[in-house]
Coordinates of C-alpha atoms and ligand atoms in Angstrom, one line a residue:
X1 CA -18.1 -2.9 5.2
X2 CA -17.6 -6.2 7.2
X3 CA -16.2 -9.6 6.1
X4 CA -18.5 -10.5 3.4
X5 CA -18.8 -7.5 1.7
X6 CA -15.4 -5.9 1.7
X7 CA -14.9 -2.7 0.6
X8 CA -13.9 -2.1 -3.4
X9 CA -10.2 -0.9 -1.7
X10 CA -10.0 -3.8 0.2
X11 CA -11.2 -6.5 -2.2
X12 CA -9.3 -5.6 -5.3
X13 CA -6.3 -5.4 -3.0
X14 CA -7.2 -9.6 -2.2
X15 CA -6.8 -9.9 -5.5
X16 CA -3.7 -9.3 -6.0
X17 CA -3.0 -12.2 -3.0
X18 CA -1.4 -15.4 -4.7
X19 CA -4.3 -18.3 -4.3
X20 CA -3.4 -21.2 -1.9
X21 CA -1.4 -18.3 -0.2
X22 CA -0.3 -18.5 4.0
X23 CA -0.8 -14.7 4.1
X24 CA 0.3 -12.2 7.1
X25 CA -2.6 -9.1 6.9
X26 CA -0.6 -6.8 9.4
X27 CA -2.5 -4.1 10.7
X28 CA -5.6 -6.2 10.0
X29 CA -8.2 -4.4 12.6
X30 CA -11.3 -6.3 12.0
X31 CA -9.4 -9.1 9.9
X32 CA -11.9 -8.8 7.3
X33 CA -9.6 -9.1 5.0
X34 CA -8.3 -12.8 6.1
X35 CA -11.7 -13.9 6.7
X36 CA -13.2 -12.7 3.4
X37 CA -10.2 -14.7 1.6
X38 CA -10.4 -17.6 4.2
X39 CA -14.4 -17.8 3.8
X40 CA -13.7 -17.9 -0.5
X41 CA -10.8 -20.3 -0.2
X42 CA -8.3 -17.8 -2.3
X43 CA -6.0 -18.8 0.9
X44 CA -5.0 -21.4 2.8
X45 CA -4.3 -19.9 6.2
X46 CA -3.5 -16.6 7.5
X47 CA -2.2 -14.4 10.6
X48 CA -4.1 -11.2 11.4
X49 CA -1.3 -8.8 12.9
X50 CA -2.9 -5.9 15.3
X51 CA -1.1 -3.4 17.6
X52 CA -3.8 -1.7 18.7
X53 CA -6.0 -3.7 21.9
X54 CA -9.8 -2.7 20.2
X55 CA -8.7 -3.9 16.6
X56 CA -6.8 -6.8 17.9
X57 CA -9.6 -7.7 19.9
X58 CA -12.1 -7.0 17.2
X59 CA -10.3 -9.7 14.9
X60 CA -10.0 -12.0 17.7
X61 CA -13.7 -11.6 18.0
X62 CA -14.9 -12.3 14.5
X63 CA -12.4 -15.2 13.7
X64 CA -14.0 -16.8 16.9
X65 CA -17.5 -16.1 15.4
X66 CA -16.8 -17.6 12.0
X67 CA -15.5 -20.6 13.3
X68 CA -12.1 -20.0 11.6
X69 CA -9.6 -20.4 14.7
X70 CA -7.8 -23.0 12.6
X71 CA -7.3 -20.8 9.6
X72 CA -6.5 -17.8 10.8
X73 CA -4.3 -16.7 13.9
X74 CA -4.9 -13.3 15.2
X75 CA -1.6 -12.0 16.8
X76 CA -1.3 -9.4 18.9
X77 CA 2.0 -6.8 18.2
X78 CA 3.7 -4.1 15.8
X79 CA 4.1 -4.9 12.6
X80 CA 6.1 -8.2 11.4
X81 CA 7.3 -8.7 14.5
X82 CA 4.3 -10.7 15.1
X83 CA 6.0 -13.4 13.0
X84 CA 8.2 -16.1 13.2
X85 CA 10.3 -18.4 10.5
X86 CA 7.9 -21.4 11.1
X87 CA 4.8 -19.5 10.1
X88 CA 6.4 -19.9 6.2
X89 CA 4.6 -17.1 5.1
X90 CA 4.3 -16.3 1.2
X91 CA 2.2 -13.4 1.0
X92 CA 2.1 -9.9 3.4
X93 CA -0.8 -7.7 2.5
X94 CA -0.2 -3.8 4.8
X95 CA -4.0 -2.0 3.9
X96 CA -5.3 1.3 4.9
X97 CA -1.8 3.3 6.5
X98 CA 0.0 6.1 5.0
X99 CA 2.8 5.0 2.7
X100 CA 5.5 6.2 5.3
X101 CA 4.2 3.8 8.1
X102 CA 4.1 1.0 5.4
X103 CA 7.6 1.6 4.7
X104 CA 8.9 1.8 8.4
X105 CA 6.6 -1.3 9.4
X106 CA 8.8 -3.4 6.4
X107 CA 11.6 -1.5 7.5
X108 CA 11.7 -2.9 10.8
X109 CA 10.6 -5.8 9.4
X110 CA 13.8 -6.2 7.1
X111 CA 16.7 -5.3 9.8
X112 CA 14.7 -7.7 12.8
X113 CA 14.9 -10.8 9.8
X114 CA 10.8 -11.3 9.6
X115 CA 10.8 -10.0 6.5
X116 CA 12.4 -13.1 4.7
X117 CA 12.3 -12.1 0.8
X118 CA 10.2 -14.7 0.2
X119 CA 6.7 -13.3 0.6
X120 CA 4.8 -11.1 -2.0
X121 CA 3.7 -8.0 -0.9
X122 CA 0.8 -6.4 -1.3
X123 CA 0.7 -3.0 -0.2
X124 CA -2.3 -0.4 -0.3
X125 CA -0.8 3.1 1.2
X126 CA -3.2 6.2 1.3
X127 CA -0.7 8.4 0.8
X128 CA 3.0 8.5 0.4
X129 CA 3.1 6.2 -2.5
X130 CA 6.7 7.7 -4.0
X131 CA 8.1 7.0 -0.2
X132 CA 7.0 3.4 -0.3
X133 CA 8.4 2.9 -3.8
X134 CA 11.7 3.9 -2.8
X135 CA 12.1 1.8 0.0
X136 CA 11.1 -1.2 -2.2
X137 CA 13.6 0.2 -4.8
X138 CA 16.4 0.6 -2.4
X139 CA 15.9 -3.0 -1.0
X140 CA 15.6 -4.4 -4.3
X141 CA 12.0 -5.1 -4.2
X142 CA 10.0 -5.1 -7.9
X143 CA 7.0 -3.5 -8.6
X144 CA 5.4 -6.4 -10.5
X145 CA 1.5 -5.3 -10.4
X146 CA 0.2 -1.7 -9.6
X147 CA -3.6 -0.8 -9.4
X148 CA -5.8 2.3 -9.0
X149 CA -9.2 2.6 -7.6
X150 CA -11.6 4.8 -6.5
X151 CA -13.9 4.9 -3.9
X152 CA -16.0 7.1 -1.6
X153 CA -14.3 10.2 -3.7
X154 CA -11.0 8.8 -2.9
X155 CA -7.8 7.7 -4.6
X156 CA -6.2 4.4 -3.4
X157 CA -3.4 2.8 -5.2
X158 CA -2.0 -1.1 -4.7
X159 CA 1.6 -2.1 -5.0
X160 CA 2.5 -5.5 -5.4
X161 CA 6.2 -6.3 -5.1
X162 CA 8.7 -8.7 -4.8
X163 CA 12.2 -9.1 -3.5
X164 CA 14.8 -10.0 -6.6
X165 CA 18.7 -10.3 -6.6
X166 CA 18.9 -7.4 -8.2
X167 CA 16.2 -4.9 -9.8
X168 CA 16.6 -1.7 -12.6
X169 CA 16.3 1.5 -10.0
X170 CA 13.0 3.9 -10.8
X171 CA 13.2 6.8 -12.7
X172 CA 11.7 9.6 -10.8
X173 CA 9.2 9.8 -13.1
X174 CA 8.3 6.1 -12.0
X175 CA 8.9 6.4 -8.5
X176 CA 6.1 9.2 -8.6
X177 CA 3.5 7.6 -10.7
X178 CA 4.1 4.3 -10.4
X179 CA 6.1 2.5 -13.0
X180 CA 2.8 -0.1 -14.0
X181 CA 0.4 2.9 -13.5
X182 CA 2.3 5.2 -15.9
X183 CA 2.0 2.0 -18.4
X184 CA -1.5 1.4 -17.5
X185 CA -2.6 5.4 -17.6
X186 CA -6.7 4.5 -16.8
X187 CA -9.1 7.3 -16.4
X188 CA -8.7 7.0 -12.4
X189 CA -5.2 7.7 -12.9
X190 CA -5.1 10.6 -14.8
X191 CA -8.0 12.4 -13.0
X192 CA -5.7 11.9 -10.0
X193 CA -3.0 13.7 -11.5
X194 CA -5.3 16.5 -13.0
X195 CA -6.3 17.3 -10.0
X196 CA -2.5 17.1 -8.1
X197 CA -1.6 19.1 -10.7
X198 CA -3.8 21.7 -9.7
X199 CA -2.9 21.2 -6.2
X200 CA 0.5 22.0 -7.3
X201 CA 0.1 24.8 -9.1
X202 CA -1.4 26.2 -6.2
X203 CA 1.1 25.4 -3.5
X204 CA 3.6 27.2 -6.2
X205 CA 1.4 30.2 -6.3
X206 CA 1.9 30.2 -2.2
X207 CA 5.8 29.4 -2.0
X208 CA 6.0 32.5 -4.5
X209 CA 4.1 34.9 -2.2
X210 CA 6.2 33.4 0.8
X211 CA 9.4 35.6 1.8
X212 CA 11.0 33.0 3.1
X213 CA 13.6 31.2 1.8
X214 CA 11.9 28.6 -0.3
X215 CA 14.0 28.1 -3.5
X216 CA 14.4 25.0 -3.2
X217 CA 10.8 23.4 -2.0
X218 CA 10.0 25.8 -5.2
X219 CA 12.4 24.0 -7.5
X220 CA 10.4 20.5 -5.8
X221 CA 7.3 21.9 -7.1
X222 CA 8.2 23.1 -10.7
X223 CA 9.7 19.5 -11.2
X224 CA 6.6 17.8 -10.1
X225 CA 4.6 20.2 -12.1
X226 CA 6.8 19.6 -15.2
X227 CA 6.5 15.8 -14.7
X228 CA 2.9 15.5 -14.9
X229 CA 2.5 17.8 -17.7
X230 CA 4.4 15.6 -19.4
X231 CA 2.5 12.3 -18.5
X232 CA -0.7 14.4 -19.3
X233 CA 0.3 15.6 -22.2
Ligands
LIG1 N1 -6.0 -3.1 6.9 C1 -7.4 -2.6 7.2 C2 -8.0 -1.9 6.0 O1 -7.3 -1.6 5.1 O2 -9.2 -1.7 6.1 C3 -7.4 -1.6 8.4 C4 -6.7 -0.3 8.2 S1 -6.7 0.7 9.6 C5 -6.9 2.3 9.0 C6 -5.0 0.6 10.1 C7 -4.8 -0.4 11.2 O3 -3.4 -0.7 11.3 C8 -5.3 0.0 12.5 O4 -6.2 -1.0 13.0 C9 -4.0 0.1 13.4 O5 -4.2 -0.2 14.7 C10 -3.1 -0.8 12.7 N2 -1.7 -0.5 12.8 C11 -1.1 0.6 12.7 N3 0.3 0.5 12.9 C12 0.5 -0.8 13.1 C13 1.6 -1.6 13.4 N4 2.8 -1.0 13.5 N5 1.5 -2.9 13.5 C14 0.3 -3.5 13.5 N6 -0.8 -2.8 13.2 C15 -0.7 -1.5 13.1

């Protein structure tokens, strides 16, 4: 992968970013996401967030190369904190992380007041979706767009979300599927959940043979079972 030919994860989730957009990529380690969008004017500017030195430095790296200084601004930092009011960012794209680092990056994000309401989201976790959806749920965040892929014999969902007044809560139904996915149901999606299902079944088989007390991780696992039988079905 590099800037101009971005992976199938990574480009579909640049779809979802608003054109003309001033986006945030946080936890952008090359920034190949910024520069592919900057290079095919989808945006108008961006900031590549990067905690980590060899990432950070990478991005600084190819934004010099490209020429694209002025366009995009490779910050140094965790998370949002990387941003400030004046930066009147309307779109945050988080790639590439598990879905509970996703949540606690937006979580921080939220309480420290750089997470303004204002910005669509675009979130690819690698696992952990439920997690994230709930934290969107809970802070009133809408689900408006979901995607599935796959890729390299991987599973990679999108999230796009943004913040409302007030939003219907999930089922739990939704909160595990995905409440556009369950609508959507493409082939990716339900050989995902063929094949969790059989990962469930199994872990069942194991918690039954444990002699520990497991009762209620058991009664977890039957649930989840039960619900994708029924979205199978
Ligand atoms: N977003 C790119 C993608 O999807 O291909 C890179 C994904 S890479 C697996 C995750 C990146 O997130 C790493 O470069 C890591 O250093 C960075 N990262 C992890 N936690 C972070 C945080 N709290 N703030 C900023 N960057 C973070």
């Amino acid at each position: 992968m590099d800037y101009k030919n971005l992976s199938k994860r990574l480009h579909r989730a640049g779809e979802f970013v608003p054109k003309g957009a001033i986006l945030a990529d946080i936890g952008s380690d090359h920034a190949y996401l910024p520069a592919y969008l900057v290079m095919n004017k989808q945006i108008s500017s961006a900031i590549a967030g990067e905690v980590v030195d060899g990432p950070y430095l990478s991005a600084k790296n190819l934004v010099a190369e490209l020429n694209l200084s002025s366009m995009i601004d490779v910050r140094k930092g965790d998370g949002l904190a990387v941003l400030t009011p004046l930066d009147a960012v309307t779109a945050i794209s988080i790639c590439g992380m598990g879905g509970a680092l996703i949540r606690d990056i937006l979580d921080r994000g939220f309480h420290g007041g750089n997470l303004t309401g204002k910005e669509t989201l675009i979130l690819q976790p690698n696992i952990g979706e439920p997690t994230l959806r709930t934290w969107l749920v809970n802070h009133a965040y809408e689900i408006v767009k979901e995607d599935i892929i796959r890729e390299n014999e991987k599973t990679y969902e999108i999230i796009v979300a943004e913040k409302r007044e007030q939003i219907v809560p999930l089922s739990e139904k939704e909160l595990l599927f995905g409440p556009k996915l369950l609508e959507q149901q493409g082939s990716v999606f339900l050989n995902k959940w063929e094949h969790e299902c059989h990962q469930f079944e199994n872990i069942l088989k194991q918690l039954e043979k444990s002699n520990k007390d497991v009762a209620k991780k058991i009664a977890e696992v039957q649930t989840k079972i039960q619900l994708v039988k029924e979205v199978l079905a």
